Short mmCIF file of C-alpha atoms in Angstrom, two decimals:
data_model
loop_
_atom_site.label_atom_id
_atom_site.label_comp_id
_atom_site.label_asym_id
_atom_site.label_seq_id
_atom_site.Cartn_x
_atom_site.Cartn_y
_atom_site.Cartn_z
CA UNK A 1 0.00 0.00 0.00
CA UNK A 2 1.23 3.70 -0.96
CA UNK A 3 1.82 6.07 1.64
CA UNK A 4 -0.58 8.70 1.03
CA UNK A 5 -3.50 6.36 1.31
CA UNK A 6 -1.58 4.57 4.35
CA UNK A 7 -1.50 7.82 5.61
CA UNK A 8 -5.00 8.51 5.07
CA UNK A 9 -5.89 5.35 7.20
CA UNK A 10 -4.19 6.44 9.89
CA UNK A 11 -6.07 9.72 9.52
CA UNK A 12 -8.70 8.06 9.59
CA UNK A 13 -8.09 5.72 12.58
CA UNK A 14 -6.70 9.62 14.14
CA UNK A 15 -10.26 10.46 13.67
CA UNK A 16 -12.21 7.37 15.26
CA UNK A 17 -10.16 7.94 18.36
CA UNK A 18 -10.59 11.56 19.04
CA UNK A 19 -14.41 10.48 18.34
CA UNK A 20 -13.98 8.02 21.13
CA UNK A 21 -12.29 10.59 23.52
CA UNK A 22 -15.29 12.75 22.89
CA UNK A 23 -13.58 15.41 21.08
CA UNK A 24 -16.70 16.96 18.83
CA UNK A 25 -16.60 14.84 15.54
CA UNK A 26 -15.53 18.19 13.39
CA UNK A 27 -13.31 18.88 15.57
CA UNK A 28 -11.41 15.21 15.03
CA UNK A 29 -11.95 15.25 11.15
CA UNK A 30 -10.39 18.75 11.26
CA UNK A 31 -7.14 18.33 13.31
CA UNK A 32 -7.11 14.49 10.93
CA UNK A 33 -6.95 16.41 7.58
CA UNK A 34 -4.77 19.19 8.99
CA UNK A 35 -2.22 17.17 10.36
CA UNK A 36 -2.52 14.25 7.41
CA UNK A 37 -2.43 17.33 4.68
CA UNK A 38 0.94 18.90 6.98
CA UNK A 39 2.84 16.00 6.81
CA UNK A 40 2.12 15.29 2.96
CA UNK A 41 2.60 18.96 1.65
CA UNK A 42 4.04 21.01 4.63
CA UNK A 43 2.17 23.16 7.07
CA UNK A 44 2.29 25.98 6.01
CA UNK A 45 0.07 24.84 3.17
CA UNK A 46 -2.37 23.15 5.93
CA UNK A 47 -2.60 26.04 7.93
CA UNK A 48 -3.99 27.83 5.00
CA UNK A 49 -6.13 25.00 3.56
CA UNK A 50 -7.57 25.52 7.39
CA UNK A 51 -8.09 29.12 6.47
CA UNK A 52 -9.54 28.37 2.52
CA UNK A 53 -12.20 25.63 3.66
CA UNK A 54 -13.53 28.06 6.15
CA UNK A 55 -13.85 30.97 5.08
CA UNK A 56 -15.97 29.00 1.55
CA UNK A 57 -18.20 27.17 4.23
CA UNK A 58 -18.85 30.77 5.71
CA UNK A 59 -19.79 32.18 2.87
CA UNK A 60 -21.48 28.99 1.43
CA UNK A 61 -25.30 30.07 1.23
CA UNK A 62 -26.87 26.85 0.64
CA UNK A 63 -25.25 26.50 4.61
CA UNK A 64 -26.66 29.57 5.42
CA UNK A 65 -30.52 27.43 4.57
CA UNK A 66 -29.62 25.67 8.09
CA UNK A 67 -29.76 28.06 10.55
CA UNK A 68 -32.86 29.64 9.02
CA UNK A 69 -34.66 26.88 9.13
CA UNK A 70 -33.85 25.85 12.62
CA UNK A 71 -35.08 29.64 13.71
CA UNK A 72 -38.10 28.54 12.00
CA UNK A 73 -38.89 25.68 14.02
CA UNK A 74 -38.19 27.55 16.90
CA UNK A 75 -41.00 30.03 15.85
CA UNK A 76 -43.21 27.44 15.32
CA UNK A 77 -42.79 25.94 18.28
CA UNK A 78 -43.37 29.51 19.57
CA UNK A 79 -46.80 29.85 18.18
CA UNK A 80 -47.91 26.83 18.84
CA UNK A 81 -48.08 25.03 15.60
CA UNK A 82 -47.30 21.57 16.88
CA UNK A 83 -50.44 21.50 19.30
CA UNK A 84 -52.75 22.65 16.30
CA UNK A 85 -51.48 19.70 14.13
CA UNK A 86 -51.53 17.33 16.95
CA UNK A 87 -55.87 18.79 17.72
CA UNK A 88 -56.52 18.07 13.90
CA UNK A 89 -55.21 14.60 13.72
CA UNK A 90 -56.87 13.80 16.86
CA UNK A 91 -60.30 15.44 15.60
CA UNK A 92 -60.22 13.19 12.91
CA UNK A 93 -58.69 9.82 13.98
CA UNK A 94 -58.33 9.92 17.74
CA UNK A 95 -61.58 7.86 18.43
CA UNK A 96 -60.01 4.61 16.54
CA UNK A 97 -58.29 2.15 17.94
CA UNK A 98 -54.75 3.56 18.19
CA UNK A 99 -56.08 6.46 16.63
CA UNK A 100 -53.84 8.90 19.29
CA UNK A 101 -50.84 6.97 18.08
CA UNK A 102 -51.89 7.82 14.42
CA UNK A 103 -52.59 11.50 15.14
CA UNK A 104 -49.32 11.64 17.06
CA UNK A 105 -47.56 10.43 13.62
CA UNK A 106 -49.48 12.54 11.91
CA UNK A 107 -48.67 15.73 14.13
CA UNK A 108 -44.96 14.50 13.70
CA UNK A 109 -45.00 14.62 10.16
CA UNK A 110 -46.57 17.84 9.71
CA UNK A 111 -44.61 19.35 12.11
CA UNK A 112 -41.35 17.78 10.62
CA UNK A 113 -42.00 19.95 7.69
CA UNK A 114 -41.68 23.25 9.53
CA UNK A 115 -38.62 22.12 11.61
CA UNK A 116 -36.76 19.46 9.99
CA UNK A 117 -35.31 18.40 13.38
CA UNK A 118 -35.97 14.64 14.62
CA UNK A 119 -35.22 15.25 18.21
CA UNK A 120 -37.02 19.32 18.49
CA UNK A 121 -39.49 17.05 16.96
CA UNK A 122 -39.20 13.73 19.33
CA UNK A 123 -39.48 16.53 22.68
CA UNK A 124 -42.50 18.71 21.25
CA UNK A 125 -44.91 15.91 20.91
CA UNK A 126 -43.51 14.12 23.86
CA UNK A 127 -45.08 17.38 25.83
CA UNK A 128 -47.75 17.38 23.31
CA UNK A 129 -49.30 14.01 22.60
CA UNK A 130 -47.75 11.68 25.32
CA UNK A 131 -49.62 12.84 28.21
CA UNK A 132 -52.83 12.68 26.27
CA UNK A 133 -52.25 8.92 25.05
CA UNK A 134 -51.20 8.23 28.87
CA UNK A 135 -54.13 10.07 30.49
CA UNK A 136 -56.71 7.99 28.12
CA UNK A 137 -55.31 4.73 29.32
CA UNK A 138 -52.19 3.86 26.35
CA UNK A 139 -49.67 1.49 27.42
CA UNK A 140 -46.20 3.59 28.24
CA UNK A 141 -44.15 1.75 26.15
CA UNK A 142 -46.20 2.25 23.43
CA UNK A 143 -46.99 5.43 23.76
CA UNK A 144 -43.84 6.37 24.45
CA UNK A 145 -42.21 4.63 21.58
CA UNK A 146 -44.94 5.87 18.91
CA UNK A 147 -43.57 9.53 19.82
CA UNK A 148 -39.74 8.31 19.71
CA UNK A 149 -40.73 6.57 16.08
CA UNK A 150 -42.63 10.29 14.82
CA UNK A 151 -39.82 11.86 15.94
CA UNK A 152 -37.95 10.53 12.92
CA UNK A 153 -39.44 11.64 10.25
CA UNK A 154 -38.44 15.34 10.99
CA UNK A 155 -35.38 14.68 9.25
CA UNK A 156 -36.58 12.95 6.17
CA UNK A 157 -39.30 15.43 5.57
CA UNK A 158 -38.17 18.84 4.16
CA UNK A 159 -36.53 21.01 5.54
CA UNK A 160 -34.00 18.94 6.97
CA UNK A 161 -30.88 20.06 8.36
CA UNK A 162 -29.14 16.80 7.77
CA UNK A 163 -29.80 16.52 4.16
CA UNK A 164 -28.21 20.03 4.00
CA UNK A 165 -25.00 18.60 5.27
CA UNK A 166 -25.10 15.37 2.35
CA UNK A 167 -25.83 18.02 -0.03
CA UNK A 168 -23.02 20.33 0.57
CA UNK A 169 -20.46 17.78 1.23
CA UNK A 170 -22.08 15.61 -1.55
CA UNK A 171 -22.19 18.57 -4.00
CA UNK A 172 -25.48 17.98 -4.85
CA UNK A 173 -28.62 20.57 -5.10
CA UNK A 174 -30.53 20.73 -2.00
CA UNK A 175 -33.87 21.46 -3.44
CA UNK A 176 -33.11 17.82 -5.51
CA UNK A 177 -32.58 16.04 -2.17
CA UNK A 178 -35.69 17.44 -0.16
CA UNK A 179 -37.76 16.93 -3.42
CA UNK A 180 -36.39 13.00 -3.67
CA UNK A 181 -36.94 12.84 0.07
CA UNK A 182 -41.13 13.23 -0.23
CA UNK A 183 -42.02 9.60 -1.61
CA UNK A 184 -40.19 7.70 0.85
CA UNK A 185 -41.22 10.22 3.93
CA UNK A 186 -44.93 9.29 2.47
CA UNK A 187 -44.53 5.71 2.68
CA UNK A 188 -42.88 6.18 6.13
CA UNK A 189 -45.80 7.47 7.21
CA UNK A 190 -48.08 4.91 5.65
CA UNK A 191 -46.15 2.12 7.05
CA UNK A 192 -46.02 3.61 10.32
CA UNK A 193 -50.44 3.98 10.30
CA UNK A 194 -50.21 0.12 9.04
CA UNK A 195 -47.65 -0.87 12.33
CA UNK A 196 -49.90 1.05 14.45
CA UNK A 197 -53.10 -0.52 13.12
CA UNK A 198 -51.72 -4.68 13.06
CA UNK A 199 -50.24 -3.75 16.73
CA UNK A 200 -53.49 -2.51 17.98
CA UNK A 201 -55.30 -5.32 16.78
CA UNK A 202 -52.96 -7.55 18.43
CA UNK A 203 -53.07 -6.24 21.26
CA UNK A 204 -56.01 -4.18 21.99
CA UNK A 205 -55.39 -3.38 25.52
CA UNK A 206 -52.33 -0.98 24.90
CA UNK A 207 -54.35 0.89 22.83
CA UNK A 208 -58.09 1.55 24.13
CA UNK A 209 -60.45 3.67 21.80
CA UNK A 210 -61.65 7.51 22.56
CA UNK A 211 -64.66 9.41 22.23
CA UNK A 212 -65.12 10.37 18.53
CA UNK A 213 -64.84 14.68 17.86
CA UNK A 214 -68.40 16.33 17.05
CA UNK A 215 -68.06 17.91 13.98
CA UNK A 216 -67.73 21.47 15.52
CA UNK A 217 -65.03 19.94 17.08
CA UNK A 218 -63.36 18.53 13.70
CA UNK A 219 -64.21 22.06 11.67
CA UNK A 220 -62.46 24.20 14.65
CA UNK A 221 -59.32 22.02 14.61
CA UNK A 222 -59.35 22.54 10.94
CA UNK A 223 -59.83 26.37 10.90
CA UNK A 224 -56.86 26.94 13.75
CA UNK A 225 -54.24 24.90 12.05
CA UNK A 226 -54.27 27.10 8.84
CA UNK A 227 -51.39 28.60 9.27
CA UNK A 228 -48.70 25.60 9.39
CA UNK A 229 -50.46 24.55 6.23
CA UNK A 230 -50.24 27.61 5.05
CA UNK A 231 -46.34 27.43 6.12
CA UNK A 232 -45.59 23.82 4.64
CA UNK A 233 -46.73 24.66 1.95
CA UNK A 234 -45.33 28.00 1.08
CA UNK A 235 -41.56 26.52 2.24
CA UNK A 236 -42.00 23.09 0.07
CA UNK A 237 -44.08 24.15 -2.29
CA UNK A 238 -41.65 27.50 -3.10
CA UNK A 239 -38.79 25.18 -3.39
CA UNK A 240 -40.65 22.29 -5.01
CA UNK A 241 -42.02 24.39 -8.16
CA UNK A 242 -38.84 26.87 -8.19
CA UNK A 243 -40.54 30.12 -6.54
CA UNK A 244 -37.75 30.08 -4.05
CA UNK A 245 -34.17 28.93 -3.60
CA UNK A 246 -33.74 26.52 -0.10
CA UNK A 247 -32.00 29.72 1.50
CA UNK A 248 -34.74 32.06 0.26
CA UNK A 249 -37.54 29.41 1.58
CA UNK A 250 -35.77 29.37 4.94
CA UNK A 251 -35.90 32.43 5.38
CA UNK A 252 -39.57 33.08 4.16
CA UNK A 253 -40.49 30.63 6.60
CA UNK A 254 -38.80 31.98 9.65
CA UNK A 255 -40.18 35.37 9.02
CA UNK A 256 -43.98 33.15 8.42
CA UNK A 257 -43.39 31.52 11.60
CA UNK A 258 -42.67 34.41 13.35
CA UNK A 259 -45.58 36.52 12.32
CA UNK A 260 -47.59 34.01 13.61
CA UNK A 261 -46.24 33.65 17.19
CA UNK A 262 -46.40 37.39 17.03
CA UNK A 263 -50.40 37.66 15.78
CA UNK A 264 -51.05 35.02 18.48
CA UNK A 265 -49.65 36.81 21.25
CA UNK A 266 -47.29 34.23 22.16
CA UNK A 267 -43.24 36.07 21.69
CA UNK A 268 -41.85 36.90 25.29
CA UNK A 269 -38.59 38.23 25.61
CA UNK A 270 -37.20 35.24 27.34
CA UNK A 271 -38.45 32.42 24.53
CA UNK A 272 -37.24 34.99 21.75
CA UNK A 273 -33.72 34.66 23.66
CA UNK A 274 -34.12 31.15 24.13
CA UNK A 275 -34.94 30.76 19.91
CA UNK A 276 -32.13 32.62 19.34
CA UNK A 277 -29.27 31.25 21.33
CA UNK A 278 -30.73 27.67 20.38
CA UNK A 279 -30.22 28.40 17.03
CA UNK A 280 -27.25 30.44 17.34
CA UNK A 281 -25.55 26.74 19.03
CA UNK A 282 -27.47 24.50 16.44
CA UNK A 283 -25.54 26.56 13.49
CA UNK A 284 -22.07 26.64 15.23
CA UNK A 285 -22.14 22.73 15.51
CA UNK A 286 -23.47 22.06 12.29
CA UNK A 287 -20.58 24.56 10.90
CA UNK A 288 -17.57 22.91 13.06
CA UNK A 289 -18.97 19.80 11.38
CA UNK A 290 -19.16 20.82 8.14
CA UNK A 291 -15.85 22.80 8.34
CA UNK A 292 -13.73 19.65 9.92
CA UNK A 293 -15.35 17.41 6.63
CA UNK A 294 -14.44 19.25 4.73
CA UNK A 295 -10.44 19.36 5.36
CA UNK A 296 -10.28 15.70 6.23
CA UNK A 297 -12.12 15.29 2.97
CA UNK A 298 -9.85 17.32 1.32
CA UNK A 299 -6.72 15.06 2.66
CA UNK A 300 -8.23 12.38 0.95
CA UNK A 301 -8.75 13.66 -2.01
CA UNK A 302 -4.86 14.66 -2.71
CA UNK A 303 -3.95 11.05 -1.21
CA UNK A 304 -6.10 9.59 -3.89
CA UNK A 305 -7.29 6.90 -0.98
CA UNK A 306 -11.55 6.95 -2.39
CA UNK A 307 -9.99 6.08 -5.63
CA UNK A 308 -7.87 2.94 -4.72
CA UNK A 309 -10.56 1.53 -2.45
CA UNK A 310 -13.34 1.81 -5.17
CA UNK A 311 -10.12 0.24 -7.53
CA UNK A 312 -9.83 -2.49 -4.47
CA UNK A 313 -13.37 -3.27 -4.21
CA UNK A 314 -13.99 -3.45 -7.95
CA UNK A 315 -11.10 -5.73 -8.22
CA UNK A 316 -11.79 -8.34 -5.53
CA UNK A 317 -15.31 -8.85 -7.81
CA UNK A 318 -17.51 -8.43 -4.79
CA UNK A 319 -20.95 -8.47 -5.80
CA UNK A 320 -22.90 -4.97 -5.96
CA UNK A 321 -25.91 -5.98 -4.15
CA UNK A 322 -23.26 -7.87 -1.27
CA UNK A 323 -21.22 -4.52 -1.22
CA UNK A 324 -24.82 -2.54 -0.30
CA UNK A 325 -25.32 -4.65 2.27
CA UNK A 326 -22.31 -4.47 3.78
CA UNK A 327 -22.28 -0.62 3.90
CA UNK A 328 -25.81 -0.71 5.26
CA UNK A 329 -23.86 -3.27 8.55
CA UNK A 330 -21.55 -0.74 8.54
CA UNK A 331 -23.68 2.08 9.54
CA UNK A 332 -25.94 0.32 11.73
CA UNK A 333 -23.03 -0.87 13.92
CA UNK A 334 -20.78 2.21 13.64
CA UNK A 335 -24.94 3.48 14.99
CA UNK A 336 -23.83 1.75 17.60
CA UNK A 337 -20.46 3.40 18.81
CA UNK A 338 -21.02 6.80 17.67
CA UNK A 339 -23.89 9.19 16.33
CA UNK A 340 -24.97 8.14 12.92
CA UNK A 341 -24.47 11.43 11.64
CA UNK A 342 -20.69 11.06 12.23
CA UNK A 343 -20.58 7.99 10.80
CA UNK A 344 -22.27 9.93 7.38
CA UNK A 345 -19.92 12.87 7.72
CA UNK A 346 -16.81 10.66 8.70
CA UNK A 347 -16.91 8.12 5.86
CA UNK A 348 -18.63 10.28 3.39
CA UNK A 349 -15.12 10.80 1.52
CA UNK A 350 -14.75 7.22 0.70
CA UNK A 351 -18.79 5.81 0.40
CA UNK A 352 -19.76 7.94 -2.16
CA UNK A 353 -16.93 7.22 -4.78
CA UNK A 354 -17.79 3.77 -3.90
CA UNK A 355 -21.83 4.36 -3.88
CA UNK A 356 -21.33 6.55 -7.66
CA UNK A 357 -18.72 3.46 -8.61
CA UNK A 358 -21.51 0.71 -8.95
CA UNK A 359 -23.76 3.14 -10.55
CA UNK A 360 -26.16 4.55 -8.12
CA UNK A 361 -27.04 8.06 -7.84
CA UNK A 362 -25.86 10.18 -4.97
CA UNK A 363 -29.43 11.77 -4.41
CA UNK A 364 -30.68 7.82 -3.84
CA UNK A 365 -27.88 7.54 -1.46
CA UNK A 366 -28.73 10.23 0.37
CA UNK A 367 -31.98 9.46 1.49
CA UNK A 368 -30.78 5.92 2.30
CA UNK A 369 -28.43 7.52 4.41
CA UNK A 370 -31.38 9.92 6.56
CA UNK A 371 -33.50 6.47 6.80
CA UNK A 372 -30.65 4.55 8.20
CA UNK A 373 -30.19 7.60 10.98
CA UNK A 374 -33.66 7.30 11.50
CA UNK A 375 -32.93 3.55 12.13
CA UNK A 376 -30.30 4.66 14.49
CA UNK A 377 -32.37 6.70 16.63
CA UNK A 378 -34.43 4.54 18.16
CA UNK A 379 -32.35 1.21 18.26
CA UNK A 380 -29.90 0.78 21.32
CA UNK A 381 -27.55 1.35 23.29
CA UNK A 382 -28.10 5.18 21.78
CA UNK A 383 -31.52 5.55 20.75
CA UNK A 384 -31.25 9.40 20.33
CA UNK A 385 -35.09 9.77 20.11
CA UNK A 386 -35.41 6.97 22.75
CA UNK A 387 -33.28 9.10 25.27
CA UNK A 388 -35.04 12.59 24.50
CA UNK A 389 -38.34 10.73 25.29
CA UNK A 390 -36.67 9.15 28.46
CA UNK A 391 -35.98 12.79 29.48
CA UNK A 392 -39.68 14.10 28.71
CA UNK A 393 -41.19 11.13 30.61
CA UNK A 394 -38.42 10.05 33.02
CA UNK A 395 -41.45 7.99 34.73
CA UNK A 396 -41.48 5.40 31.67
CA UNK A 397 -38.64 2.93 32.13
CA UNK A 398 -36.08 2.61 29.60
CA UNK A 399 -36.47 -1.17 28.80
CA UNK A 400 -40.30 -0.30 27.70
CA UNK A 401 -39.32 2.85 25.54
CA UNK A 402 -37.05 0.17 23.78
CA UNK A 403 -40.21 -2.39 23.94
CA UNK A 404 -42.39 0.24 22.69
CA UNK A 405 -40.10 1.13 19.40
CA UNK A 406 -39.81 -2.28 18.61
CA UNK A 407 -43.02 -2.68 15.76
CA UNK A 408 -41.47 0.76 14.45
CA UNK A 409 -37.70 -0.42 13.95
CA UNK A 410 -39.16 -3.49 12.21
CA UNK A 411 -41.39 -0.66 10.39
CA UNK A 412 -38.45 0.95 9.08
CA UNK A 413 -36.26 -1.78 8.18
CA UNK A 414 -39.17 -3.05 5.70
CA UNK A 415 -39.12 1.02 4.12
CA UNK A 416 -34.93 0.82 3.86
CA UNK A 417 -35.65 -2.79 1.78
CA UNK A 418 -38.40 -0.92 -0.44
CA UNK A 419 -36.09 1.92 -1.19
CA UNK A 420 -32.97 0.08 -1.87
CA UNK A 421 -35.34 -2.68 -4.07
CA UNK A 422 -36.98 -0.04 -5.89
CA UNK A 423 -34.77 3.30 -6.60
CA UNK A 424 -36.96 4.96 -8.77
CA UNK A 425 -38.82 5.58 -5.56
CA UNK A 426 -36.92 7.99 -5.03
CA UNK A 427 -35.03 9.57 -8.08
CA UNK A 428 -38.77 9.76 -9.61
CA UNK A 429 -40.48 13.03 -8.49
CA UNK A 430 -37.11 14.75 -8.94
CA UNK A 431 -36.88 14.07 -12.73
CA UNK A 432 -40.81 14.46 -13.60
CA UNK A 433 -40.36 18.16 -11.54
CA UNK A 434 -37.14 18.56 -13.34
CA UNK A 435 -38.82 17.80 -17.06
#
């Protein structure tokens, strides 16, 4: 083996170990591809590769789409948009059998399109919707584990901050990925309603039916959620049908969201600070991410390492579909020693060539990559979603969190096989929008 790409594996192992020593993941990748890229070229040259990377991820707008749309969830939270969704789904399916666990998805999904965060969206409903399952006589574990599973899909449905990060780092358009993203976030959905529906027939007693909503009822829930469907649909639709840029929809529905909390009364001083500084943390992490990518990423790219392990792997006559599978391992037990996200941004430089090697499209792999985080957020020993329930409801034990996700992760491992059978799935809507 050649020394650059030697050198890049020990980079690489450099990396994992910083990782394990808690050092924040851009961070590692940063001080990995600085000191790699020193002792290849000098470092004098590092030091201003350090300098180069960051200031073009400052001044990178489709970055610039993240923090706007995490101020946007915040305002939405704000104003109360989450409970509205939440009293419409309920109004409408709460009296069947599991019906609370179906509005709860329901509320999740809606919501995930005005925050694009899985765990903001995991801890709303978990103030939201848990009690109300609890109170009407849902098993814990069930409940609890319905909100951890809705929690998900805030970062497959647009906007979501993680797809932001494959697309810059990817190259690819944004508005591609969140458009490619909408078919499989629809059959999430739809296979989450079918878990929800053979569970509650199986067992009936974790799931007890509720009165059914007059229609008053139904037409008032209807009439005070408006305005997140008028904000979904302004920020997907905008980018969808090419009104708006991702940066320009961000930031039309952060100013949205905030005229609403403002019309309903509901902007204090001390929640405005609390958006603010939330976001302000969200962007500098996401940033120090991106940043530290993109110099280890740049390492490997001058040590030509992607290129001899997609020349390794298509030598050794390993066959394509074996090769997918073994990636997919790969992330579900790297899941299991480190945030998934890492494992995305961390192995990113050598996947993709790989991924683009054997002839799939990097938008595909993209949105396999969100559905196997979403995987990774509810299985153990992290959970993410699991733990941010744990600390909404620190009453529910662990163990039956982990019980009550269970139906969902088998939910979601049937969706991964769909979209890695059946590609068009995704790449579809993209190129009938695009023609």
């Amino acid at each position: 083996m050649s020394g650059p790409v030697a050198l890049t594996l020990w980079g690489l192992l450099g990396t994992f170990v910083l990782i394990a020593l808690h050092v924040p993941v851009g961070v590692a990748m940063g001080i990995a591809g600085v000191v790699g890229f020193g002792v290849l070229a000098g470092f004098g040259p590092a030091f201003a590769m350090i300098a180069s990377e960051t200031s073009n991820n400052l001044a990178s707008l489709d970055l610039a789409t993240i923090p706007l749309f995490v101020l946007m969830g915040s305002f939405a939270g704000m104003a109360g948009l989450s409970e509205d969704l939440y009293r419409l789904a309920y109004a409408v399916v709460g009296h069947r059998r599991g019906g609370l666990a179906m509005a709860t998805i329901g509320g999740c999904a809606g919501f995930g399109a005005v925050c694009g965060s899985s765990v903001a969206t995991a801890a709303t409903f978990g103030k939201a919707s848990l009690p109300s399952m609890l109170a009407r006589g849902y098993s814990p574990g069930f409940a609890a584990g319905t909100v951890a599973s809705g929690g998900t899909l805030g970062i497959l449905i647009p906007p979501s901050s993680i797809m932001v990060i494959y697309a810059v780092l990817a190259q690819e358009l944004i508005i591609t990925l969140y458009i490619a993203a909408l078919v499989p976030a629809l059959i999430a959905v739809a296979l989450h309603l079918v878990t929800i529906s053979l569970y509650t027939r199986l067992r009936p007693g974790e799931a007890p039916t509720g009165p059914k909503a007059t229609a008053a009822e139904r037409l008032k829930a209807l009439r005070d959620s408006w305005p997140v469907v008028v904000l979904s649909s302004t920020v997907i639709g905008g980018m969808a049908f090419g009104i708006f840029t991702a940066t320009e929809s961000a930031a039309v529905g952060a100013v949205m969201a905030l005229l609403f909390a403002l019309g309903r009364r509901r902007v204090r001083r001390a929640s405005l600070r609390v958006a603010l500084l939330g976001t302000a943390s969200a962007a500098a992490m996401i940033y120090v991410l991106v940043i530290g990518a993109s110099l280890f990423g740049y390492f490997a790219a001058v040590t030509q390492a992607p290129q001899a392990l997609v020349e390794a792997v298509q030598a050794s006559g390993i066959p394509v579909w074996l090769g997918v599978v073994a990636l997919m391992a790969m992330f579900i037990v790297a899941g299991a020693v480190f945030d998934e996200v890492a494992a995305m941004v961390v192995t990113m430089p050598f996947v993709l060539p790989l991924i683009t090697s054997w002839g799939f499209d990097p938008v595909w792999w993209g949105v396999i990559n969100v559905v196997i985080i979403e995987l990774g957020m509810l299985i153990p020993p992290l959970g993410m979603n699991v733990f941010v329930i744990k600390g909404v409801a620190p009453h529910i034990p662990l163990s039956a969190i982990y019980r009550g996700v269970a139906p969902y992760v088998a939910s979601n491992v049937v969706r991964l096989g769909i979209l890695l059978s059946f590609p068009p799935l995704v790449l579809w809507l993209p190129q009938v929008l695009k023609g």
